[in-house]
Amino acid sequence: MHFPLLLTFTALPLLASSTPEPRLYSRATTITIDTSKTYQEIDGFGFSEAFQRANLIVNLPAPKQKSLLDLLFNTTSGAGFSILRIGIGSSLTSDKDFMNTIEPKSPGSPSATPTYVWDGKDSGQVFVAQQAVSYGVKTFYGNAWSAPAFMKTNDNENNGGYLCGVSGETCKSGDWRQAFADYLIQWSKYYAGIGVNITHLGFLNEPENAASYASMLSNGQQAADFVKILRPALDAANMSSVGITCCDSEGWGTQGSLLAGLKSAGAESLLGTNGLITSHTYTGALGAPFATTHKTWQTEYSDLDGAWTTAWYSSGGAGEGMTWASQIHTALTSSNCSAYLYWVATQGGNTNEKMVLVDATSYTVSKRLWAFAQYSRYIRPGAIRVAATGSGLQCSAFVNLDGSLVVPCLNTGTGAVSASLGFKGINGTSVTAWVTSNTQEMVSQAANLGSDGSVSGSVGARSLVTFVLTK
Ligand SMILES: *[C@@H]1O[C@H](CO)[C@@H](O)[C@H](O)[C@H]1NC(C)=O
Ligand SMILES: *[C@@H]1O[C@H](CO)[C@@H](O)[C@H](O)[C@H]1NC(C)=O
Ligand SMILES: *[C@@H]1O[C@H](CO)[C@@H](O)[C@H](O)[C@H]1NC(C)=O
Ligand SMILES: *[C@@H]1O[C@H](CO)[C@@H](O)[C@H](O)[C@H]1NC(C)=O
Ligand SMILES: *[C@@H]1O[C@H](CO)[C@@H](O)[C@H](O)[C@H]1NC(C)=O
């Protein structure tokens, strides 16, 4: 499917005569790209608009709404995000930031016929999902933070509690696992009905944390107890292509424990052909690849506490754009991630939990969004990561399904230093380069395709440059 190709970025310090204002290049590097050495397939980049964040987009005046949607999903002018994580509600209300459930009333027992209620909005997420479809997004991850209260040991959507019927957790009302599987399938069918195909389903969010908001506890064995019900239920509903995810743990290490429990209970393969191992990185940073045959997604992370910043680089803070570029690079090159999702795209308030600060009439964009855009706009779903080796820059390389080669190179170095790059060995027909830095937001910059097939370009100090070579 992907032809082998050997590319070599060669250090080519620019000649003083070729540049109007002579600069000092203190570093030059060679990045070798070997497309015959392949790694994981990329599914994309994304975010969630759960807990009513979506309504911030819904409620914007039309021109601002369109420009914000372009910023998020447009592959020409925006970030080209390719995955939306949709929250599956469990609340009895959609006031404030609550996500309402499709089954507000208990049918009385697990075997009784449920009454589902669909409001056609799903806390604003229907609108955002349909807009995403219109931009070509094909990957939709439905994720429940909790089952409805009546299916749980604590009879509450909040404060943890377990799904009735998993190992060690019994309820007087019975075993609600099948009812919860049916519920998730019904929710997916509502989305199919409005033109949004749910491709992945998750039934847990941070299952080690009994949060004061919607939350449900589980260990790996207990997750397996539910997967063993959900898989055959999906298959019976003609949804065998829907991948089950496990388990959106709070941190990489705890996700490893959940995976081990899932495996020892014999449920790993039941996640399905498109099943995923999913983790957040709040309590444990990105680590070694998980021991699994499934793809891995980093499904949620953000700087929850830092004061709002739009900076690319200021002090190396957790909310700065360049910090996020490094995170994405590490996820792709060290942790075998096939997807990387920020927490939310939009929110009000003075924190960095979002990429875009939205109020009633307008919005402000942080450089976090542009860090994502440098990867997401050109590395499209189905791309294969290939080897990129060399020192001095954090480069990664991806071959898209259309044969184009995308090479984001991050220079975290200090001082007014540029590395001049070139490569050889590919018969590309054109090259473009895009840069984000303190003063630029995915701006086109020069890159030269030599007659010998080499490409040369520069990566400025504290800059991220994405080279795109078209076949
Ligand atoms: C994306 O942006 C381009 C350039 O502004 C525009 O021509 C195109 O219509 C936009 N795509 C969508 C789906 O809105
Ligand atoms: C959703 O799936 C259905 C059935 O497989 C298919 O016909 C339809 O084209 C898909 N819609 C989108 C937007 O991909
Ligand atoms: C699944 O698809 C088959 C073949 O198209 C069809 O006969 C069956 O009714 C479908 N089942 C459901 C639950 O939709
Ligand atoms: C990376 O993930 C893929 C699945 O996408 C898996 O087949 C492969 O073994 C993983 N690589 C490593 C080094 O764990
Ligand atoms: C590039 O084209 C030349 C001349 O057609 C050919 O000899 C060479 O093998 C090609 N290189 C690659 C990497 O395809």
PDB file of N, CA, C and O and ligand atoms in Angstrom, residues 133 137-138 192 195-197, ligand 2:
ATOM      1  N   VAL A 133     -19.270  16.730  10.175  1.00  0.00           N
ATOM      2  CA  VAL A 133     -19.539  15.871   8.997  1.00  0.00           C
ATOM      3  C   VAL A 133     -19.447  16.697   7.716  1.00  0.00           C
ATOM      4  O   VAL A 133     -18.865  16.264   6.717  1.00  0.00           O
ATOM      5  N   VAL A 137     -15.339  15.238   8.442  1.00  0.00           N
ATOM      6  CA  VAL A 137     -14.918  14.428   9.589  1.00  0.00           C
ATOM      7  C   VAL A 137     -15.685  13.105   9.573  1.00  0.00           C
ATOM      8  O   VAL A 137     -16.891  13.081   9.336  1.00  0.00           O
ATOM      9  N   LYS A 138     -14.954  12.000   9.808  1.00  0.00           N
ATOM     10  CA  LYS A 138     -15.573  10.676   9.735  1.00  0.00           C
ATOM     11  C   LYS A 138     -15.426   9.874  11.022  1.00  0.00           C
ATOM     12  O   LYS A 138     -15.926   8.752  11.108  1.00  0.00           O
ATOM     13  N   ALA A 192     -26.824   8.155  14.176  1.00  0.00           N
ATOM     14  CA  ALA A 192     -26.890   7.645  12.799  1.00  0.00           C
ATOM     15  C   ALA A 192     -28.076   8.293  12.083  1.00  0.00           C
ATOM     16  O   ALA A 192     -27.986   8.652  10.908  1.00  0.00           O
ATOM     17  N   GLY A 195     -27.261  11.582  10.610  1.00  0.00           N
ATOM     18  CA  GLY A 195     -26.157  11.606   9.644  1.00  0.00           C
ATOM     19  C   GLY A 195     -24.765  11.570  10.240  1.00  0.00           C
ATOM     20  O   GLY A 195     -23.788  11.878   9.562  1.00  0.00           O
ATOM     21  N   VAL A 196     -24.668  11.199  11.508  1.00  0.00           N
ATOM     22  CA  VAL A 196     -23.355  11.130  12.172  1.00  0.00           C
ATOM     23  C   VAL A 196     -23.105   9.676  12.570  1.00  0.00           C
ATOM     24  O   VAL A 196     -23.811   9.138  13.430  1.00  0.00           O
ATOM     25  N   ASN A 197     -22.139   9.035  11.961  1.00  0.00           N
ATOM     26  CA  ASN A 197     -21.846   7.626  12.266  1.00  0.00           C
ATOM     27  C   ASN A 197     -20.871   7.538  13.435  1.00  0.00           C
ATOM     28  O   ASN A 197     -19.712   7.944  13.307  1.00  0.00           O
TER      29      ASN A 197
HETATM   30  C1  LIG B   2     -22.869   6.399   7.661  1.00  0.00           C
HETATM   31  O1  LIG B   2     -23.022   5.001   7.508  1.00  0.00           O
HETATM   32  C2  LIG B   2     -23.997   4.640   6.547  1.00  0.00           C
HETATM   33  C3  LIG B   2     -24.228   3.139   6.610  1.00  0.00           C
HETATM   34  O2  LIG B   2     -22.999   2.436   6.584  1.00  0.00           O
HETATM   35  C4  LIG B   2     -23.543   5.112   5.177  1.00  0.00           C
HETATM   36  O3  LIG B   2     -24.498   4.781   4.194  1.00  0.00           O
HETATM   37  C5  LIG B   2     -23.362   6.623   5.231  1.00  0.00           C
HETATM   38  O4  LIG B   2     -22.834   7.095   4.022  1.00  0.00           O
HETATM   39  C6  LIG B   2     -22.439   7.036   6.363  1.00  0.00           C
HETATM   40  N1  LIG B   2     -22.455   8.476   6.509  1.00  0.00           N
HETATM   41  C7  LIG B   2     -21.349   9.231   6.541  1.00  0.00           C
HETATM   42  C8  LIG B   2     -21.557  10.687   6.679  1.00  0.00           C
HETATM   43  O5  LIG B   2     -20.218   8.764   6.476  1.00  0.00           O
END
